XYZ file of C-alpha atoms in Angstrom:
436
model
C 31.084 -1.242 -25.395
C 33.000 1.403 -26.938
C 31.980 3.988 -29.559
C 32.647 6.273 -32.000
C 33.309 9.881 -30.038
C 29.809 11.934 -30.286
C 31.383 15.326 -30.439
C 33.984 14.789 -32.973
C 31.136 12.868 -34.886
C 28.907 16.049 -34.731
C 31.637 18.456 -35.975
C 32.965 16.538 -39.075
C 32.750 17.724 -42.346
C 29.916 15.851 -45.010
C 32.100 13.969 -47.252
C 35.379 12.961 -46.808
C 37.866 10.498 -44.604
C 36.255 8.537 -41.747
C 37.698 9.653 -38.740
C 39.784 7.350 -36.015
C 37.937 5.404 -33.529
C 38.554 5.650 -30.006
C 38.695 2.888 -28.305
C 39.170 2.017 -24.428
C 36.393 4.840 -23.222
C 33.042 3.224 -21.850
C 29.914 5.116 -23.161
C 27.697 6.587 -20.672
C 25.082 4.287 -21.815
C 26.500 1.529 -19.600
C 27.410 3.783 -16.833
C 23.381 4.650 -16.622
C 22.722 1.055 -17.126
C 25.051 0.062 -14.089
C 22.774 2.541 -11.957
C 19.489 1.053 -13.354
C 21.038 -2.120 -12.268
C 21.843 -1.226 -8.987
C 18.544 0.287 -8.244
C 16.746 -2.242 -9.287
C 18.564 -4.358 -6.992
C 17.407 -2.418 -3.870
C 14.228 -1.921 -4.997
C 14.362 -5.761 -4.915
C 15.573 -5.681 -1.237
C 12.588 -3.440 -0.225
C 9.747 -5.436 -1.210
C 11.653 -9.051 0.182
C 11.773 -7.644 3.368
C 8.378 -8.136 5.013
C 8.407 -11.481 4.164
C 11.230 -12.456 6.977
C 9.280 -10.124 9.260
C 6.121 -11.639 9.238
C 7.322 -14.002 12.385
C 8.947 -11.062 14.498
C 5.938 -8.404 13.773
C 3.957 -11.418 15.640
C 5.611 -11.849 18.230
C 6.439 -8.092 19.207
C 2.516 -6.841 18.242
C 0.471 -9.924 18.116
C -1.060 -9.037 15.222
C -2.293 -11.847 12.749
C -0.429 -13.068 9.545
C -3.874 -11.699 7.507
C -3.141 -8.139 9.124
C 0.777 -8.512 7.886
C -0.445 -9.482 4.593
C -2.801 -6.914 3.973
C 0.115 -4.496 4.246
C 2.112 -6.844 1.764
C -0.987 -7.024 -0.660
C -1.071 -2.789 -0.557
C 2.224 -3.110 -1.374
C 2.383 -5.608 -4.319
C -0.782 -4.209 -5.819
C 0.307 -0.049 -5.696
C 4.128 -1.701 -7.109
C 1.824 -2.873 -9.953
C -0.615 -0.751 -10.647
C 2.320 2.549 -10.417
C 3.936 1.207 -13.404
C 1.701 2.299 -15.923
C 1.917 6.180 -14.663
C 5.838 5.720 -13.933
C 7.039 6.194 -17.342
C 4.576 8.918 -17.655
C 5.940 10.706 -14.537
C 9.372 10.064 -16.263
C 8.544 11.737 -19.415
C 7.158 14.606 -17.982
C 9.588 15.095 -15.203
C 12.900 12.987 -16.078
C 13.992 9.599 -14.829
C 16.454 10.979 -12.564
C 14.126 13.082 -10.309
C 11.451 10.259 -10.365
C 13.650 7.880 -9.068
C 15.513 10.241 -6.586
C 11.945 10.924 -5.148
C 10.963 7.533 -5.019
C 14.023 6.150 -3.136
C 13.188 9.087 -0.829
C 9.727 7.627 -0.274
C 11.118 4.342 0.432
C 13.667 5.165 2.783
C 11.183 7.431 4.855
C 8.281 4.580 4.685
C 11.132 1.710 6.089
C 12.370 4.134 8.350
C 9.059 4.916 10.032
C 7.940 1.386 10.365
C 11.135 1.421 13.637
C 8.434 4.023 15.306
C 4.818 2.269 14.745
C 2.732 0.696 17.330
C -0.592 -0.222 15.230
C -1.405 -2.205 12.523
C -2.776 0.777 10.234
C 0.976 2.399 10.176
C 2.441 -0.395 9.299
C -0.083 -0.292 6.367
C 0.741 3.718 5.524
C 4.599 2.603 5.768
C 5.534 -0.660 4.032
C 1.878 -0.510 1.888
C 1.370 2.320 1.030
C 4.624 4.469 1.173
C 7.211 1.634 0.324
C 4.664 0.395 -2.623
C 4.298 3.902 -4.027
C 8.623 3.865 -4.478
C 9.165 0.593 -5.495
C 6.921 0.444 -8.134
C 8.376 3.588 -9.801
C 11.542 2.010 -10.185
C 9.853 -1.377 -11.495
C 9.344 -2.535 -15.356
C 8.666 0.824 -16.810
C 11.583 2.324 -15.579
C 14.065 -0.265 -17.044
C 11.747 -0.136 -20.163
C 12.555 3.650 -20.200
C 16.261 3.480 -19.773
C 16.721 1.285 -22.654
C 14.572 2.640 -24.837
C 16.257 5.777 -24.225
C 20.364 4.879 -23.925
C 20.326 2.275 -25.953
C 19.739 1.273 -30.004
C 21.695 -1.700 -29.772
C 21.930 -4.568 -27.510
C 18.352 -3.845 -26.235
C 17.505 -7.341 -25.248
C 20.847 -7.773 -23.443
C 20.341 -4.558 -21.499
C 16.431 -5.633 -20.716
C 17.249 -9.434 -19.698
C 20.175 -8.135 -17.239
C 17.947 -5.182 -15.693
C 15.212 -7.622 -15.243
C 17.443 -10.395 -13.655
C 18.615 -7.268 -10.866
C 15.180 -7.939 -8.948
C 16.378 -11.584 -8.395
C 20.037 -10.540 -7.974
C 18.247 -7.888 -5.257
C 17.236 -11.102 -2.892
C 20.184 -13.142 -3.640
C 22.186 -10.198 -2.159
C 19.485 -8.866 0.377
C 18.056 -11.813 1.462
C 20.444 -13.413 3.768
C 22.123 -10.536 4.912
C 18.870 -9.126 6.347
C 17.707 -12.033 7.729
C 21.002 -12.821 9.943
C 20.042 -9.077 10.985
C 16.615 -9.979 12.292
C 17.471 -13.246 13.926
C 21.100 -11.751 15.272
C 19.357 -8.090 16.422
C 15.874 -7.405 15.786
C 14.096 -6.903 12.596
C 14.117 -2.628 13.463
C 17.456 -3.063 12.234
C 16.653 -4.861 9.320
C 14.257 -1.808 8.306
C 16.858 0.955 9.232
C 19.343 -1.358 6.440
C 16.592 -0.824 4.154
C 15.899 2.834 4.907
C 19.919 3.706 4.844
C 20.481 1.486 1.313
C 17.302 3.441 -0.447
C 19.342 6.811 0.796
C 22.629 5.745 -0.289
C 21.997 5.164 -3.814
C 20.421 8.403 -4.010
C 23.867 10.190 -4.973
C 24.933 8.121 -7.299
C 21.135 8.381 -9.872
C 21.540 12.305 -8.872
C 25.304 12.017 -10.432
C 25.388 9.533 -12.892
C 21.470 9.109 -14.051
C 21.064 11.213 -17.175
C 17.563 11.674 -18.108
C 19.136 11.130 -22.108
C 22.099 10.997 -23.943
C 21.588 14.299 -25.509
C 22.270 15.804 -21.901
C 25.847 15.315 -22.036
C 26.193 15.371 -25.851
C 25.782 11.924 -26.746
C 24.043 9.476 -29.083
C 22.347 6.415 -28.083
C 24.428 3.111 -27.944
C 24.835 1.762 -31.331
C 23.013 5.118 -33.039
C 24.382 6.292 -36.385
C 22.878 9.550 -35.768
C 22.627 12.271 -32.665
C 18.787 11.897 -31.033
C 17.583 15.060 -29.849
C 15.823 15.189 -26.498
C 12.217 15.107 -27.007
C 9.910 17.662 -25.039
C 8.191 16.327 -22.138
C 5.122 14.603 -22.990
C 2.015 15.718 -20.458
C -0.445 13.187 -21.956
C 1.346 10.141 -21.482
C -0.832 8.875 -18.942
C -4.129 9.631 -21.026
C -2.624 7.656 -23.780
C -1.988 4.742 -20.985
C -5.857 4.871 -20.179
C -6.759 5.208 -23.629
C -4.898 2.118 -24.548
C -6.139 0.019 -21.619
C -9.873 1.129 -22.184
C -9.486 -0.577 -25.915
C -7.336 -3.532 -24.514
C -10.007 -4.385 -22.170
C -12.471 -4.936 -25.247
C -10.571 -7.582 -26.356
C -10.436 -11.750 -25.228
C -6.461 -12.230 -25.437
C -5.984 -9.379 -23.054
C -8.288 -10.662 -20.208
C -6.915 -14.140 -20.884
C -2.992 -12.666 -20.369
C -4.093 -10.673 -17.783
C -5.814 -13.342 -15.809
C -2.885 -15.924 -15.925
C -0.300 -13.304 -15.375
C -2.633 -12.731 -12.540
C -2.029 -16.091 -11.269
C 1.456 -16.250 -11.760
C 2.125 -13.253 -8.768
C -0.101 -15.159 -7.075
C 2.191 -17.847 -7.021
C 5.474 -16.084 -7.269
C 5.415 -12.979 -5.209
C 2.445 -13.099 -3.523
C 2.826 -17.214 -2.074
C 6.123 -18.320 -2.330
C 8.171 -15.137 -1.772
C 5.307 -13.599 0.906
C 4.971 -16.549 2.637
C 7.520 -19.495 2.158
C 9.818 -18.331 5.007
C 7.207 -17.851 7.094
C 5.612 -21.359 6.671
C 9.120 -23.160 6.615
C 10.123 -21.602 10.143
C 6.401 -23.650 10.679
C 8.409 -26.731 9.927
C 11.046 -25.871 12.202
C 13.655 -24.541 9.813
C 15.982 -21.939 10.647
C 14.737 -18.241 9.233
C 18.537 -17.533 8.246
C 18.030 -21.081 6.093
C 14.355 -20.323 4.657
C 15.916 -16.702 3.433
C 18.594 -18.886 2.144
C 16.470 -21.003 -0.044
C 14.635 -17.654 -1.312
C 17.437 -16.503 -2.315
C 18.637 -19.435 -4.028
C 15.514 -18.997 -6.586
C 16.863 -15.708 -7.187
C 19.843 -17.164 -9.039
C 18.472 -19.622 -11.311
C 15.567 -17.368 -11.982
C 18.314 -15.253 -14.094
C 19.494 -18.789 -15.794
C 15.604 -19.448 -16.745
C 14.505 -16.247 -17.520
C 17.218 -16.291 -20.036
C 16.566 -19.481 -21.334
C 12.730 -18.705 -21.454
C 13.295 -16.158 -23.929
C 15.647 -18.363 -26.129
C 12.478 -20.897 -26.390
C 10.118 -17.868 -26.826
C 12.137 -17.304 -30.051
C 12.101 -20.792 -31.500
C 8.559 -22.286 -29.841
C 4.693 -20.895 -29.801
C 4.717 -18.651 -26.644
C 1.038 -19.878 -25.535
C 2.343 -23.367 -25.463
C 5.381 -22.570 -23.429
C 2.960 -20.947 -21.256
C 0.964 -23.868 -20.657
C 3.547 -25.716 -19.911
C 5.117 -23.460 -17.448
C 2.070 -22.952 -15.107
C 1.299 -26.860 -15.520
C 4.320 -27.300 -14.084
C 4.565 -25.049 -11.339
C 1.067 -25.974 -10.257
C 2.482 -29.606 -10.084
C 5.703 -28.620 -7.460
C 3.126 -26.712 -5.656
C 1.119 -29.456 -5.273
C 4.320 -31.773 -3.601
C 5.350 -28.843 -1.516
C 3.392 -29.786 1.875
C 5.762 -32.963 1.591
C 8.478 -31.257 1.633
C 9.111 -28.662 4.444
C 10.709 -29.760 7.082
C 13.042 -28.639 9.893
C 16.196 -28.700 7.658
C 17.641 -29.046 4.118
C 17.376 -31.987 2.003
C 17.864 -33.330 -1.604
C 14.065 -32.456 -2.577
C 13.586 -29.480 -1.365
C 16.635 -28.270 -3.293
C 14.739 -29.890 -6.447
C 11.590 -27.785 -6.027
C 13.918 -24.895 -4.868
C 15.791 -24.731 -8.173
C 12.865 -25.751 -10.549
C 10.813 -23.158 -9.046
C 13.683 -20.698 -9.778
C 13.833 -21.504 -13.045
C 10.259 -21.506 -13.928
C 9.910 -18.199 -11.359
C 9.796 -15.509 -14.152
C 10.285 -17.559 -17.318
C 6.285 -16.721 -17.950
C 7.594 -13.038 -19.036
C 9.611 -13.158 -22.296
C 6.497 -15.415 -23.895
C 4.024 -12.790 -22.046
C 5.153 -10.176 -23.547
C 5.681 -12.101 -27.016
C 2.098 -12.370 -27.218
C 1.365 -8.549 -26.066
C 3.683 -7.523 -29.182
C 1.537 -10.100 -31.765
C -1.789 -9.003 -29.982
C -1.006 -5.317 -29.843
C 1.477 -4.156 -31.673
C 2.960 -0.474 -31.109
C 0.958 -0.321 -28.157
C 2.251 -3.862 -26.469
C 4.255 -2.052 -24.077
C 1.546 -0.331 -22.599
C -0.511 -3.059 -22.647
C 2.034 -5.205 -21.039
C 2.392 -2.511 -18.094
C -1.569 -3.129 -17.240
C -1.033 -6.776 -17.537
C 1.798 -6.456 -15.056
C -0.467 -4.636 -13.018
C -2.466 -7.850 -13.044
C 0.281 -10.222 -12.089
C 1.147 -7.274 -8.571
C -2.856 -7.743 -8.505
C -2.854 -11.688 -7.918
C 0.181 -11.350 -5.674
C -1.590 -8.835 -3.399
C -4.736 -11.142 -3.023
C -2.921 -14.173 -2.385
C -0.148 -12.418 -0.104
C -3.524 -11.474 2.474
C -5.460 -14.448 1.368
C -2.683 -16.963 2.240
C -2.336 -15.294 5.645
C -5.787 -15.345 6.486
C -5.957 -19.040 5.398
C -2.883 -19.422 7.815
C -4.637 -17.689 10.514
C -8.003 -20.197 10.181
C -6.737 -23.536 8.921
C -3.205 -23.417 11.658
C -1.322 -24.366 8.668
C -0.465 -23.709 4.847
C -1.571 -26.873 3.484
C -4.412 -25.652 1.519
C -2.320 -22.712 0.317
C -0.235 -24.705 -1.923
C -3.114 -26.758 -3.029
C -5.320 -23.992 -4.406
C -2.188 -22.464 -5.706
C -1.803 -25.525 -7.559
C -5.299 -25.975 -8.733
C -4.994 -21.815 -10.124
C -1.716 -22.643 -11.389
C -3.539 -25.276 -13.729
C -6.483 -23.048 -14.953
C -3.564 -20.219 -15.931
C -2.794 -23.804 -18.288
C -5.580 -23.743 -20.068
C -6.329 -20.572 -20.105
C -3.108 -20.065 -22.214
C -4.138 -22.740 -24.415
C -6.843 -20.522 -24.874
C -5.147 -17.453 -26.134
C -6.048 -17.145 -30.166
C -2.661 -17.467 -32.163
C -1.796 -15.118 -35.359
C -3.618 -12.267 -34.266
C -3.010 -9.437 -36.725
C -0.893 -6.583 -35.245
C -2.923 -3.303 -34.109
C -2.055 -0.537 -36.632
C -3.571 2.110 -34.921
């Protein structure tokens, strides 16, 4: 992690003796990733938390789980559909002040939620308020930070930041859950509200908008980068790219099973597994326990995902990931019950590993589809997956609501899971890259 130093770099003379490394001194590059990192984490912690509410918002307002979820689907969908624009925001006004404003948002949209008394608020607060944050500080802003601090070890930098959401509810998760069932959930949202604020210092102090604001190059740069000038038409370009994306087959047909995986990530299992396992009779403190347990091995598979993605076809792997989700969602109804046991540890672990491995061969096929603009394109195809997960986080609480039980939850789930199969099957391989 060490580098040569910038400034003596910059004042050396053309030809002549290489000058002494020195060695021991982190670059700043890390220090900015370790706040990426961290944020990320909380931003994690934010959106996990109304899914251990769900039972105590009940029981304190009677409202319905299809009212909850409609505030979790406002959430999920304005997380996804925010990314496009973040990076824009970013590049016009810097990464620090977007992200200091939009841990401000969150803490003040948690923090209100201690004071509402009607459905609607809780909609303004955790949809629309706690959405609007967390998605700024989603896939475009680790995207940014890497792309910025870093010419080397890229994809080590973007597989850690993108492991920090699951790291978020392995660390979250538990701890705010003991909260609700020891105190109340208001607490649980004040923890939230206080966490957002706390990190605030530390992006203020520590993240740079780019290296060239304290002097530096890039990790693993041979040359100084010069700051570039803000860029106002960023989010034209991001319109202009989806408007000719949406012309073409392979972007509906990613879009639609990315779709279905947040249907069956974050809007089902993560929206509504604790929920329907306190059904069963298990603990809430235990259900968080479980979620949180798919936060760990999601790291171990989203790592391994993109280690196949290198050496296999990504629309196969594809196929064969949603195949076999949509077969463990099919044996979940079997398997809830009032406590732990040997199978339910089974699904919880495959269903780690399989939770985000769908993104490394996702976004394989946005780069062979769509060349220099695959990043874009992969934002609005995220924006699909926070789409899914939005309709399914309402639907499956509505279905709750009617049916007095999840059972046909999983089983659609499973039956979507399948299509997202074929429809990967589907995809057209060797596209030539866009030049344009």
């Amino acid at each position: 992690m060490t580098q040569t130093t910038d400034a003596a770099a910059a004042s050396a003379p053309g030809p002549g003796p290489a000058l002494p490394r020195r060695r021991g001194r982190v670059h700043r590059a890390w220090w900015v990733a370790a706040v990426t990192f961290v944020t990320i984490i909380g931003a994690a912690a934010f959106r996990s938390l109304p899914g251990i509410l769900t039972d105590p918002l009940q029981e304190d307002f009677g409202w319905s789980r299809g009212t909850i979820g409609a505030a979790v689907s406002v959430n999920l969908a304005l997380y996804g559909l925010t990314a496009p624009f973040a990076a824009a925001l970013m590049d016009r006004f810097g990464i620090r002040r977007v992200v200091a404003v939009a841990l401000i948002v969150i803490s003040l949209g948690s923090g209100l939620t201690v004071w509402m008394d009607s459905a609607w608020q809780l909609i303004l607060c955790w949809g629309l308020l706690v959405g609007l944050g967390s998605g700024s500080m989603a896939l475009a802003f680790a995207a940014t930070v890497t792309n910025r601090w870093f010419t080397e070890r890229r994809g080590l930098v973007t597989g850690v930041l993108t492991a920090a959401a699951a790291s978020g509810q392995l660390v979250f998760l538990p701890l705010l859950s003991w909260i609700v069932e020891t105190y109340d959930w208001r607490p649980a949202a004040v923890t939230v509200a206080l966490a957002a604020l706390a990190v605030v210092p530390f992006v203020w102090l520590l993240l740079h908008d780019h290296p060239a604001d304290v002097g530096q190059k890039p990790y693993g740069a041979k040359e100084f980068v010069p700051k570039p000038p803000p860029v106002p038409g960023a989010a034209r370009r991001a319109l202009t790219v989806l408007l000719s994306a949406v012309r073409t087959g392979p972007f509906w047909l990613l879009a639609g099973t990315f779709a279905i995986c947040g249907a069956s990530t974050n809007g089902l299992i993560q929206t509504h597994f604790v929920p329907a396992a306190h059904d069963h009779g298990m603990p809430l403190t235990a259900a968080a326990s479980m979620l949180a347990v798919i936060g760990v091995f999601d790291v171990v598979g989203t790592v391994a995902s993109g280690w196949f993605t290198d050496r296999f076809e990504p629309r196969r792997l594809l196929a064969v990931y949603y195949a076999l989700r949509g077969v463990s969602l099919l044996f979940l109804p079997m398997l809830l019950a009032p406590s732990i046991h040997p199978p339910m540890v089974f699904f919880i672990v495959f269903y780690g590993l399989d939770w985000v491995a769908t993104v490394p061969p996702t976004l394989a096929l946005c780069r062979e589809h769509y060349g220099d603009d695959s990043a874009i394109v992969f934002g609005w195809v995220l924006a699909s997956h926070q789409i899914g997960a939005a309709l399914v986080a309402f639907l499956g609480g509505a279905a709750r609501d009617h049916f007095g039980s999840y059972d046909v939850v999983w089983v659609a789930s499973g039956a979507l899971c399948a299509a997202a199969a074929l429809m990967a099957l589907v995809i057209r391989r060797h596209a030539a890259p866009r030049s344009d």
